[in-house]
mmCIF file of C-alpha atoms and ligand atoms in Angstrom:
data_model
loop_
_atom_site.group_PDB
_atom_site.id
_atom_site.type_symbol
_atom_site.label_atom_id
_atom_site.label_comp_id
_atom_site.label_asym_id
_atom_site.label_seq_id
_atom_site.Cartn_x
_atom_site.Cartn_y
_atom_site.Cartn_z
ATOM 1 C CA MET A 1 70.735 123.823 103.425
ATOM 2 C CA LYS A 2 73.385 122.885 105.867
ATOM 3 C CA VAL A 3 72.617 119.353 106.336
ATOM 4 C CA LEU A 4 74.386 117.148 109.605
ATOM 5 C CA VAL A 5 74.683 113.162 109.107
ATOM 6 C CA VAL A 6 75.092 111.507 112.089
ATOM 7 C CA GLY A 7 76.683 108.557 112.057
ATOM 8 C CA SER A 8 79.831 106.285 110.862
ATOM 9 C CA GLY A 9 79.107 103.489 108.592
ATOM 10 C CA GLY A 10 78.394 102.303 105.627
ATOM 11 C CA ARG A 11 74.804 103.737 105.243
ATOM 12 C CA GLU A 12 76.148 106.906 106.765
ATOM 13 C CA HIS A 13 78.379 107.040 103.454
ATOM 14 C CA ALA A 14 75.554 106.446 101.437
ATOM 15 C CA LEU A 15 73.449 109.038 103.139
ATOM 16 C CA ALA A 16 76.066 111.386 102.675
ATOM 17 C CA TRP A 17 76.547 110.504 99.080
ATOM 18 C CA ALA A 18 73.324 111.250 98.126
ATOM 19 C CA ILE A 19 72.817 113.982 99.895
ATOM 20 C CA SER A 20 75.696 115.508 98.807
ATOM 21 C CA ARG A 21 74.122 115.316 95.385
ATOM 22 C CA SER A 22 71.397 117.832 96.408
ATOM 23 C CA PRO A 23 71.393 121.221 94.496
ATOM 24 C CA ALA A 24 69.752 122.877 97.939
ATOM 25 C CA LEU A 25 73.087 121.122 99.771
ATOM 26 C CA THR A 26 75.329 124.912 100.963
ATOM 27 C CA GLU A 27 77.455 122.451 103.455
ATOM 28 C CA LEU A 28 77.736 119.317 105.042
ATOM 29 C CA HIS A 29 79.262 118.186 108.080
ATOM 30 C CA ALA A 30 79.222 114.426 109.732
ATOM 31 C CA ALA A 31 79.203 113.382 113.283
ATOM 32 C CA PRO A 32 81.438 111.517 113.728
ATOM 33 C CA GLY A 33 81.728 110.105 109.839
ATOM 34 C CA ASN A 34 84.469 108.411 108.415
ATOM 35 C CA PRO A 35 87.858 108.790 106.185
ATOM 36 C CA GLY A 36 84.869 107.911 103.280
ATOM 37 C CA ILE A 37 82.849 110.618 104.300
ATOM 38 C CA ALA A 38 85.883 113.187 104.457
ATOM 39 C CA ALA A 39 85.659 113.294 101.460
ATOM 40 C CA LEU A 40 82.205 114.590 100.820
ATOM 41 C CA ALA A 41 81.753 116.591 104.370
ATOM 42 C CA GLN A 42 83.684 118.096 107.209
ATOM 43 C CA CYS A 43 83.589 115.050 109.880
ATOM 44 C CA HIS A 44 84.053 116.540 113.486
ATOM 45 C CA PRO A 45 84.859 113.994 116.284
ATOM 46 C CA VAL A 46 81.403 113.514 118.055
ATOM 47 C CA ARG A 47 80.068 110.397 118.882
ATOM 48 C CA ALA A 48 76.094 109.709 117.681
ATOM 49 C CA GLU A 49 75.232 109.951 120.823
ATOM 50 C CA ASP A 50 76.040 113.397 121.914
ATOM 51 C CA ALA A 51 75.613 114.833 118.648
ATOM 52 C CA ALA A 52 73.029 117.354 119.654
ATOM 53 C CA PRO A 53 75.497 120.171 121.141
ATOM 54 C CA LEU A 54 77.369 119.862 118.064
ATOM 55 C CA ALA A 55 74.498 120.420 115.952
ATOM 56 C CA SER A 56 73.535 123.275 118.919
ATOM 57 C CA GLU A 57 77.223 125.422 117.768
ATOM 58 C CA LEU A 58 76.412 124.417 113.597
ATOM 59 C CA ARG A 59 72.700 125.018 113.320
ATOM 60 C CA PRO A 60 72.027 123.338 110.122
ATOM 61 C CA ASP A 61 69.081 123.408 108.212
ATOM 62 C CA LEU A 62 68.467 119.191 109.396
ATOM 63 C CA VAL A 63 70.319 116.843 110.790
ATOM 64 C CA VAL A 64 69.826 113.421 109.662
ATOM 65 C CA VAL A 65 70.906 110.678 111.947
ATOM 66 C CA GLY A 66 71.342 107.178 110.906
ATOM 67 C CA PRO A 67 72.047 104.485 113.806
ATOM 68 C CA GLU A 68 69.168 103.431 115.918
ATOM 69 C CA ALA A 69 71.016 103.721 119.426
ATOM 70 C CA PRO A 70 70.838 107.213 119.432
ATOM 71 C CA LEU A 71 67.496 107.282 118.281
ATOM 72 C CA VAL A 72 66.166 105.276 120.778
ATOM 73 C CA ALA A 73 68.019 107.192 123.655
ATOM 74 C CA GLY A 74 65.902 110.405 122.382
ATOM 75 C CA LEU A 75 68.236 112.224 119.989
ATOM 76 C CA ALA A 76 65.695 113.393 117.607
ATOM 77 C CA ASP A 77 64.209 114.962 120.577
ATOM 78 C CA GLU A 78 66.771 116.591 121.910
ATOM 79 C CA LEU A 79 67.498 117.903 119.139
ATOM 80 C CA ARG A 80 63.903 119.327 118.290
ATOM 81 C CA ALA A 81 63.661 120.590 121.438
ATOM 82 C CA ARG A 82 66.570 122.452 120.640
ATOM 83 C CA GLY A 83 64.944 124.150 117.784
ATOM 84 C CA ILE A 84 66.685 122.145 115.380
ATOM 85 C CA ALA A 85 64.888 120.183 112.125
ATOM 86 C CA VAL A 86 65.860 116.795 112.477
ATOM 87 C CA PHE A 87 65.094 113.225 110.052
ATOM 88 C CA GLY A 88 64.832 110.455 112.716
ATOM 89 C CA PRO A 89 61.872 109.727 115.004
ATOM 90 C CA SER A 90 61.403 110.671 118.676
ATOM 91 C CA ALA A 91 62.575 107.730 121.374
ATOM 92 C CA ALA A 92 58.817 106.576 121.769
ATOM 93 C CA ALA A 93 58.373 106.322 118.201
ATOM 94 C CA ALA A 94 61.498 104.208 117.875
ATOM 95 C CA ARG A 95 60.427 101.387 120.432
ATOM 96 C CA ILE A 96 59.114 100.242 116.857
ATOM 97 C CA GLU A 97 62.461 98.978 117.155
ATOM 98 C CA GLY A 98 63.944 99.272 120.052
ATOM 99 C CA SER A 99 60.984 96.786 121.932
ATOM 100 C CA LYS A 100 59.752 93.528 119.795
ATOM 101 C CA ALA A 101 56.424 93.396 122.333
ATOM 102 C CA PHE A 102 55.866 97.623 121.406
ATOM 103 C CA ALA A 103 56.231 96.338 117.739
ATOM 104 C CA LYS A 104 53.741 93.649 117.842
ATOM 105 C CA ASP A 105 51.182 95.733 120.072
ATOM 106 C CA VAL A 106 51.510 98.306 117.429
ATOM 107 C CA MET A 107 51.200 95.750 114.520
ATOM 108 C CA ASP A 108 48.069 93.874 116.020
ATOM 109 C CA ALA A 109 46.140 97.158 116.840
ATOM 110 C CA ALA A 110 46.922 98.285 113.229
ATOM 111 C CA GLY A 111 46.241 95.166 111.722
ATOM 112 C CA VAL A 112 49.377 94.435 110.608
ATOM 113 C CA PRO A 113 50.289 90.904 109.158
ATOM 114 C CA ASN A 114 53.129 89.186 111.688
ATOM 115 C CA ALA A 115 53.980 86.716 113.073
ATOM 116 C CA ARG A 116 51.914 84.949 115.793
ATOM 117 C CA THR A 117 53.239 84.575 119.438
ATOM 118 C CA LEU A 118 53.415 80.937 120.653
ATOM 119 C CA PRO A 119 52.574 80.297 124.293
ATOM 120 C CA ILE A 120 54.495 77.292 124.238
ATOM 121 C CA ALA A 121 58.297 76.887 123.380
ATOM 122 C CA ARG A 122 58.204 74.228 120.781
ATOM 123 C CA PRO A 123 60.702 73.799 117.625
ATOM 124 C CA PRO A 124 59.978 75.110 114.983
ATOM 125 C CA CYS A 125 60.223 78.789 116.691
ATOM 126 C CA VAL A 126 61.863 81.767 116.704
ATOM 127 C CA VAL A 127 63.142 83.025 119.702
ATOM 128 C CA LYS A 128 63.243 86.554 119.918
ATOM 129 C CA PHE A 129 64.731 89.225 122.909
ATOM 130 C CA ASP A 130 62.798 92.288 123.540
ATOM 131 C CA GLY A 131 64.979 95.316 122.926
ATOM 132 C CA LEU A 132 68.463 96.463 120.599
ATOM 133 C CA ALA A 133 70.916 93.361 119.953
ATOM 134 C CA ALA A 134 72.429 94.630 116.716
ATOM 135 C CA GLY A 135 70.864 92.019 114.430
ATOM 136 C CA LYS A 136 72.016 89.439 117.236
ATOM 137 C CA GLY A 137 68.804 89.132 119.311
ATOM 138 C CA VAL A 138 67.313 86.199 116.834
ATOM 139 C CA TRP A 139 67.267 83.052 117.317
ATOM 140 C CA VAL A 140 65.767 80.324 114.309
ATOM 141 C CA CYS A 141 65.095 77.199 116.197
ATOM 142 C CA ARG A 142 63.782 74.219 113.882
ATOM 143 C CA THR A 143 65.052 71.432 116.360
ATOM 144 C CA GLN A 144 64.996 71.415 119.833
ATOM 145 C CA ALA A 145 68.746 71.197 120.630
ATOM 146 C CA GLU A 146 69.216 74.682 119.102
ATOM 147 C CA LEU A 147 66.128 75.690 121.419
ATOM 148 C CA ASP A 148 67.656 74.579 124.199
ATOM 149 C CA ASP A 149 70.543 76.882 123.164
ATOM 150 C CA ALA A 150 68.317 79.515 122.170
ATOM 151 C CA LEU A 151 66.678 79.451 125.800
ATOM 152 C CA ARG A 152 70.239 79.239 127.420
ATOM 153 C CA GLU A 153 71.733 82.604 125.758
ATOM 154 C CA VAL A 154 68.211 84.700 124.762
ATOM 155 C CA PRO A 155 68.583 87.326 127.987
ATOM 156 C CA GLU A 156 65.246 88.577 129.598
ATOM 157 C CA PRO A 157 62.928 89.899 128.361
ATOM 158 C CA PHE A 158 61.645 88.067 125.276
ATOM 159 C CA HIS A 159 58.973 86.069 123.054
ATOM 160 C CA ILE A 160 58.544 83.009 121.397
ATOM 161 C CA GLU A 161 56.699 83.143 117.899
ATOM 162 C CA GLU A 162 56.061 81.521 115.076
ATOM 163 C CA LEU A 163 58.695 80.211 112.284
ATOM 164 C CA LEU A 164 57.551 81.320 109.188
ATOM 165 C CA GLU A 165 58.967 80.530 105.666
ATOM 166 C CA GLY A 166 59.651 82.419 102.565
ATOM 167 C CA PRO A 167 61.662 85.441 101.140
ATOM 168 C CA GLU A 168 62.745 87.971 103.049
ATOM 169 C CA LEU A 169 62.517 91.769 101.747
ATOM 170 C CA SER A 170 62.793 95.097 103.073
ATOM 171 C CA VAL A 171 60.503 98.117 102.263
ATOM 172 C CA PHE A 172 61.280 101.537 103.576
ATOM 173 C CA ALA A 173 58.602 104.330 103.971
ATOM 174 C CA LEU A 174 60.305 108.255 104.301
ATOM 175 C CA ALA A 175 57.769 109.356 106.855
ATOM 176 C CA VAL A 176 58.052 113.385 106.746
ATOM 177 C CA GLY A 177 55.053 115.461 108.023
ATOM 178 C CA GLU A 178 51.904 113.986 106.449
ATOM 179 C CA ASP A 179 53.470 112.169 103.605
ATOM 180 C CA VAL A 180 54.641 108.797 102.993
ATOM 181 C CA ILE A 181 57.707 108.148 100.227
ATOM 182 C CA VAL A 182 57.977 104.604 99.239
ATOM 183 C CA LEU A 183 61.361 103.477 98.552
ATOM 184 C CA PRO A 184 61.692 100.217 95.792
ATOM 185 C CA PRO A 185 62.144 96.828 97.934
ATOM 186 C CA ALA A 186 65.532 95.638 98.797
ATOM 187 C CA ARG A 187 66.977 92.116 100.010
ATOM 188 C CA ASP A 188 70.060 91.609 102.056
ATOM 189 C CA TYR A 189 72.102 88.761 103.809
ATOM 190 C CA LYS A 190 72.342 88.437 106.867
ATOM 191 C CA ARG A 191 74.544 85.059 107.457
ATOM 192 C CA VAL A 192 78.352 85.629 106.988
ATOM 193 C CA GLY A 193 78.518 82.558 105.175
ATOM 194 C CA ASP A 194 77.575 82.066 100.599
ATOM 195 C CA GLY A 195 74.084 80.127 101.159
ATOM 196 C CA ASP A 196 73.462 81.448 104.281
ATOM 197 C CA ALA A 197 75.445 79.096 106.400
ATOM 198 C CA GLY A 198 77.209 80.192 109.227
ATOM 199 C CA PRO A 199 75.649 82.538 112.045
ATOM 200 C CA ASN A 200 73.996 86.207 111.948
ATOM 201 C CA THR A 201 75.721 88.812 110.714
ATOM 202 C CA GLY A 202 74.691 93.104 110.383
ATOM 203 C CA GLY A 203 74.500 92.433 106.920
ATOM 204 C CA MET A 204 76.815 90.897 104.033
ATOM 205 C CA GLY A 205 75.075 92.364 100.985
ATOM 206 C CA SER A 206 72.140 93.383 99.130
ATOM 207 C CA PHE A 207 70.618 94.733 96.104
ATOM 208 C CA SER A 208 67.606 96.319 94.390
ATOM 209 C CA PRO A 209 65.238 95.281 92.978
ATOM 210 C CA LEU A 210 64.504 91.990 93.235
ATOM 211 C CA PRO A 211 63.378 89.253 90.913
ATOM 212 C CA ASP A 212 60.338 88.143 92.860
ATOM 213 C CA VAL A 213 58.463 91.431 93.892
ATOM 214 C CA ARG A 214 58.466 94.437 91.514
ATOM 215 C CA ASP A 215 59.458 98.209 92.714
ATOM 216 C CA ASP A 216 55.767 99.399 92.142
ATOM 217 C CA GLU A 217 54.510 96.371 95.069
ATOM 218 C CA ALA A 218 56.206 98.390 97.496
ATOM 219 C CA GLU A 219 53.414 101.270 97.156
ATOM 220 C CA GLU A 220 50.451 98.202 97.752
ATOM 221 C CA ILE A 221 53.175 97.066 100.455
ATOM 222 C CA ALA A 222 52.946 100.824 102.332
ATOM 223 C CA GLU A 223 49.394 100.282 102.167
ATOM 224 C CA THR A 224 49.103 97.528 104.532
ATOM 225 C CA VAL A 225 52.135 97.591 106.074
ATOM 226 C CA HIS A 226 53.590 101.229 106.738
ATOM 227 C CA ARG A 227 50.204 103.180 106.903
ATOM 228 C CA PRO A 228 48.299 101.674 109.384
ATOM 229 C CA VAL A 229 51.467 101.594 111.503
ATOM 230 C CA LEU A 230 52.408 104.980 111.282
ATOM 231 C CA ARG A 231 48.050 105.595 111.256
ATOM 232 C CA GLU A 232 48.509 103.789 114.222
ATOM 233 C CA LEU A 233 51.891 105.359 116.553
ATOM 234 C CA ALA A 234 50.280 109.097 115.072
ATOM 235 C CA GLN A 235 47.150 108.122 117.196
ATOM 236 C CA ARG A 236 49.167 106.955 120.441
ATOM 237 C CA GLY A 237 50.355 110.400 120.728
ATOM 238 C CA THR A 238 53.596 109.203 119.019
ATOM 239 C CA PRO A 239 53.857 110.233 115.028
ATOM 240 C CA PHE A 240 56.840 108.746 113.309
ATOM 241 C CA GLN A 241 58.829 110.913 111.278
ATOM 242 C CA GLY A 242 61.940 109.374 109.746
ATOM 243 C CA CYS A 243 62.626 105.683 107.652
ATOM 244 C CA LEU A 244 60.319 103.349 108.454
ATOM 245 C CA TYR A 245 61.841 100.613 107.642
ATOM 246 C CA ALA A 246 59.889 96.860 107.244
ATOM 247 C CA GLY A 247 61.485 93.546 107.288
ATOM 248 C CA LEU A 248 59.268 91.038 105.452
ATOM 249 C CA ILE A 249 58.865 87.492 104.836
ATOM 250 C CA ARG A 250 56.596 86.252 101.476
ATOM 251 C CA THR A 251 55.639 83.350 103.010
ATOM 252 C CA ASP A 252 52.367 80.733 101.238
ATOM 253 C CA ASP A 253 50.148 82.977 102.761
ATOM 254 C CA GLY A 254 50.983 86.124 102.181
ATOM 255 C CA LEU A 255 53.466 88.930 103.163
ATOM 256 C CA ARG A 256 54.198 89.027 107.369
ATOM 257 C CA VAL A 257 56.154 91.474 109.025
ATOM 258 C CA ILE A 258 59.058 90.411 110.926
ATOM 259 C CA GLU A 259 60.407 93.769 112.425
ATOM 260 C CA PHE A 260 60.179 97.197 112.024
ATOM 261 C CA ASN A 261 63.252 99.585 112.309
ATOM 262 C CA CYS A 262 63.359 102.929 113.070
ATOM 263 C CA ARG A 263 66.204 104.242 110.920
ATOM 264 C CA PHE A 264 67.520 103.220 106.654
ATOM 265 C CA GLY A 265 68.557 99.720 106.635
ATOM 266 C CA ASP A 266 72.281 98.758 106.423
ATOM 267 C CA PRO A 267 73.114 97.547 103.932
ATOM 268 C CA GLU A 268 69.949 97.675 102.019
ATOM 269 C CA THR A 269 70.202 101.527 101.772
ATOM 270 C CA GLN A 270 73.598 101.606 100.208
ATOM 271 C CA SER A 271 72.228 99.595 96.762
ATOM 272 C CA ILE A 272 68.620 101.474 97.036
ATOM 273 C CA LEU A 273 70.652 105.206 96.931
ATOM 274 C CA PRO A 274 71.861 104.767 94.053
ATOM 275 C CA ARG A 275 68.500 103.718 92.738
ATOM 276 C CA LEU A 276 66.570 106.648 92.981
ATOM 277 C CA ASP A 277 66.314 109.416 90.405
ATOM 278 C CA GLY A 278 65.496 113.439 92.041
ATOM 279 C CA ASP A 279 66.458 115.026 95.151
ATOM 280 C CA LEU A 280 66.806 112.810 98.127
ATOM 281 C CA LEU A 281 67.468 115.978 100.679
ATOM 282 C CA ALA A 282 64.303 117.699 99.802
ATOM 283 C CA ALA A 283 62.534 114.390 100.110
ATOM 284 C CA LEU A 284 64.280 113.881 104.016
ATOM 285 C CA ALA A 285 63.057 117.579 103.741
ATOM 286 C CA GLY A 286 59.877 116.623 103.846
ATOM 287 C CA GLU A 287 59.199 117.845 99.704
ATOM 288 C CA ARG A 288 56.863 116.422 97.672
ATOM 289 C CA GLY A 289 58.331 113.738 94.817
ATOM 290 C CA GLY A 290 61.980 114.134 95.669
ATOM 291 C CA VAL A 291 62.473 110.898 95.178
ATOM 292 C CA SER A 292 61.537 108.122 92.555
ATOM 293 C CA ALA A 293 63.009 104.820 91.739
ATOM 294 C CA SER A 294 64.958 104.339 88.212
ATOM 295 C CA SER A 295 64.980 100.819 86.305
ATOM 296 C CA ARG A 296 68.917 100.532 87.029
ATOM 297 C CA ALA A 297 69.873 97.467 89.601
ATOM 298 C CA ALA A 298 72.373 98.181 91.996
ATOM 299 C CA VAL A 299 74.184 95.708 94.019
ATOM 300 C CA THR A 300 76.462 95.876 97.502
ATOM 301 C CA VAL A 301 78.941 93.479 98.827
ATOM 302 C CA VAL A 302 80.322 94.103 101.667
ATOM 303 C CA LEU A 303 84.095 93.220 102.536
ATOM 304 C CA VAL A 304 84.296 92.103 105.975
ATOM 305 C CA GLY A 305 87.756 90.891 108.506
ATOM 306 C CA ALA A 306 88.614 87.573 108.990
ATOM 307 C CA ASP A 307 87.316 87.015 112.075
ATOM 308 C CA TYR A 308 83.706 88.869 111.559
ATOM 309 C CA PRO A 309 81.041 88.500 113.093
ATOM 310 C CA ALA A 310 83.154 87.044 116.212
ATOM 311 C CA ARG A 311 85.174 89.946 116.139
ATOM 312 C CA GLY A 312 86.224 93.220 114.716
ATOM 313 C CA ASP A 313 89.737 93.871 113.256
ATOM 314 C CA THR A 314 91.289 96.946 113.507
ATOM 315 C CA GLY A 315 94.761 98.644 112.199
ATOM 316 C CA THR A 316 95.188 96.383 109.201
ATOM 317 C CA PRO A 317 96.255 98.639 105.879
ATOM 318 C CA ILE A 318 93.835 98.109 102.973
ATOM 319 C CA ASP A 319 94.736 98.686 99.408
ATOM 320 C CA GLY A 320 93.108 98.951 95.808
ATOM 321 C CA VAL A 321 90.205 101.597 96.966
ATOM 322 C CA GLU A 322 90.977 104.067 94.369
ATOM 323 C CA ALA A 323 91.455 100.992 92.062
ATOM 324 C CA ALA A 324 87.951 99.881 92.668
ATOM 325 C CA GLU A 325 86.772 103.580 92.424
ATOM 326 C CA ALA A 326 88.404 103.959 88.978
ATOM 327 C CA ALA A 327 86.815 100.719 87.718
ATOM 328 C CA GLY A 328 83.283 102.217 88.153
ATOM 329 C CA ALA A 329 82.204 101.395 91.746
ATOM 330 C CA TYR A 330 81.189 103.343 94.788
ATOM 331 C CA VAL A 331 83.267 102.414 97.548
ATOM 332 C CA TRP A 332 81.765 103.534 100.500
ATOM 333 C CA HIS A 333 83.617 102.837 104.134
ATOM 334 C CA ALA A 334 81.303 100.892 106.604
ATOM 335 C CA GLY A 335 84.380 100.555 109.700
ATOM 336 C CA THR A 336 87.739 102.389 108.309
ATOM 337 C CA ALA A 337 90.513 104.764 109.950
ATOM 338 C CA LEU A 338 93.151 106.787 109.173
ATOM 339 C CA HIS A 339 96.820 105.925 110.533
ATOM 340 C CA ASP A 340 99.379 108.408 108.603
ATOM 341 C CA GLY A 341 97.643 109.070 106.058
ATOM 342 C CA GLN A 342 97.188 104.923 105.456
ATOM 343 C CA LEU A 343 93.754 103.821 105.571
ATOM 344 C CA VAL A 344 93.375 100.992 107.748
ATOM 345 C CA THR A 345 90.543 98.584 108.824
ATOM 346 C CA ASN A 346 88.330 99.736 112.398
ATOM 347 C CA GLY A 347 85.339 97.262 112.754
ATOM 348 C CA GLY A 348 83.726 94.514 111.983
ATOM 349 C CA ARG A 349 82.038 95.237 108.352
ATOM 350 C CA ILE A 350 85.131 97.738 106.517
ATOM 351 C CA LEU A 351 84.108 99.092 103.471
ATOM 352 C CA ASP A 352 80.905 98.347 100.702
ATOM 353 C CA VAL A 353 81.524 97.807 97.382
ATOM 354 C CA VAL A 354 78.436 99.262 95.408
ATOM 355 C CA ALA A 355 77.949 99.104 91.708
ATOM 356 C CA THR A 356 74.685 100.295 89.468
ATOM 357 C CA GLY A 357 73.715 98.321 86.100
ATOM 358 C CA ASP A 358 70.881 98.407 83.747
ATOM 359 C CA SER A 359 70.406 94.661 85.496
ATOM 360 C CA VAL A 360 70.980 93.046 88.278
ATOM 361 C CA ALA A 361 73.341 91.139 86.515
ATOM 362 C CA GLU A 362 75.206 93.206 85.369
ATOM 363 C CA ALA A 363 75.312 95.517 88.473
ATOM 364 C CA ARG A 364 76.954 91.799 90.243
ATOM 365 C CA ALA A 365 79.330 92.020 87.803
ATOM 366 C CA ALA A 366 80.535 95.081 87.987
ATOM 367 C CA ALA A 367 80.397 95.452 91.918
ATOM 368 C CA TYR A 368 82.311 92.237 92.231
ATOM 369 C CA ASP A 369 84.808 93.023 89.324
ATOM 370 C CA ALA A 370 85.571 95.779 91.385
ATOM 371 C CA ALA A 371 85.801 94.383 94.428
ATOM 372 C CA ALA A 372 88.288 92.269 93.387
ATOM 373 C CA HIS A 373 91.009 95.573 93.422
ATOM 374 C CA ILE A 374 90.529 95.906 96.831
ATOM 375 C CA ASP A 375 92.756 93.963 99.321
ATOM 376 C CA PHE A 376 94.078 93.456 102.944
ATOM 377 C CA ALA A 377 95.060 90.869 105.531
ATOM 378 C CA GLY A 378 92.028 88.445 105.950
ATOM 379 C CA MET A 379 89.356 90.408 104.310
ATOM 380 C CA LYS A 380 86.217 88.311 103.543
ATOM 381 C CA PHE A 381 83.311 88.468 101.793
ATOM 382 C CA ARG A 382 80.090 86.675 100.382
ATOM 383 C CA ARG A 383 80.242 85.396 96.846
ATOM 384 C CA ASP A 384 76.865 84.691 96.325
ATOM 385 C CA ILE A 385 75.086 87.874 96.340
ATOM 386 C CA ALA A 386 72.581 88.755 94.171
ATOM 387 C CA GLY A 387 72.273 85.711 93.081
ATOM 388 C CA GLY A 388 75.383 82.750 92.661
HETATM 389 P P1 AMP B 1 65.471 90.608 113.141
HETATM 390 O O1 AMP B 1 66.442 90.702 114.222
HETATM 391 O O2 AMP B 1 64.621 90.988 113.510
HETATM 392 O O3 AMP B 1 66.174 91.698 111.913
HETATM 393 O O4 AMP B 1 65.757 89.041 112.530
HETATM 394 C C1 AMP B 1 66.693 88.396 112.195
HETATM 395 C C2 AMP B 1 66.782 87.483 111.163
HETATM 396 O O5 AMP B 1 66.174 86.423 112.102
HETATM 397 C C3 AMP B 1 65.849 87.855 110.007
HETATM 398 O O6 AMP B 1 66.190 88.559 109.093
HETATM 399 C C4 AMP B 1 65.188 86.687 109.736
HETATM 400 O O7 AMP B 1 66.218 86.404 108.748
HETATM 401 C C5 AMP B 1 65.226 85.952 110.965
HETATM 402 N N1 AMP B 1 63.604 85.802 111.654
HETATM 403 C C6 AMP B 1 63.216 86.863 111.810
HETATM 404 N N2 AMP B 1 61.687 86.635 112.736
HETATM 405 C C7 AMP B 1 61.716 84.981 112.093
HETATM 406 C C8 AMP B 1 60.626 84.399 111.762
HETATM 407 N N3 AMP B 1 59.080 84.662 112.762
HETATM 408 N N4 AMP B 1 60.401 83.587 110.976
HETATM 409 C C9 AMP B 1 61.123 83.333 110.813
HETATM 410 N N5 AMP B 1 63.054 83.665 110.647
HETATM 411 C C10 AMP B 1 62.680 85.537 111.178
HETATM 412 N N1 LIG B 2 69.972 95.326 107.383
HETATM 413 C C1 LIG B 2 69.543 95.137 108.378
HETATM 414 C C2 LIG B 2 69.229 96.122 109.110
HETATM 415 O O1 LIG B 2 69.942 96.924 108.658
HETATM 416 O O2 LIG B 2 68.864 96.202 110.210
#
């Protein structure tokens, strides 16, 4: 199979790595990819949003779309209209991520437990912008002062919902055709600082399996969360094809959905894919039994620039990637560029250091050992991924 991966971050590097292991793969392309992906695929200097004409030229057997923005903008529809198979939902189905109000309507119709909408703004509560906000559209308000700030900052339209308490988990279901393949749960770390201090980010790390949610519980979660939502979307005439991501909180009263995304999570994907046995490409192409979870553990530590998440970092030389790889970790590129052959920073999240092991503790130790080889001016990362 000839495959085109759309996107340029660590999630896409992880997808390219997993796809490149498939015996069915003949050619791998990326749009635009990044310097890390370039070791696995031919990268084309085309923005994700503009990938359709490139796909018409390349005629891949499958396009795998990483990020949400091109999906919400209709890239999968455009590809299908050109007769090209794609792993990723239509714009109509991607609204499950693009509009929180739509997601809530679908969940309520499908009987999926989620956070109650509150009629009046009073702490504790959560204020949510009703659109794509790259992780910056949610204000968790425990005090009146936090609520006042949130209401000043949130753009219209928004809604207010109950604040749920409990550990968070992410569960992905690959929905292709009639079949659903449920992946093992992972946890990501959204806040920038150790102990969940500071502002929200795109994600500072992840790990899987979880100490508090068994891998095989994902099947039960899919039965009460993913499958009802997929049935509801199909009934509405907008079937979802791709990775349906449920963000959940385990409250004292059971699991509640806090968000759906229409794509693989970043950086959870980086910790899930190295745990899978089997052929991911076959699974993405809709073959039954493509992948299953192994007992291996994986931990991802994200290396970010000095001013992240307020500002990205560009042009700072990066050292030690080969040494980290030689130490046994995967180093997946999240925001890098090449300047005259020198790898430099180019974004907010710069590199993902991913290690596997027989236990989370072993994988964690290996990830941090490998990360210690990498250096760039201002580099920072959380020290408490997968347990402090
Ligand atoms: P989202 O942009 O929907 O991923 O939300 C970002 C983060 O806000 C989540 O990872 C949670 O930590 C938090 N959050 C969202 N909704 C709720 C809620 N109803 N109760 C508590 N925390 C929430
Ligand atoms: N890890 C959070 C996300 O991908 O939205």
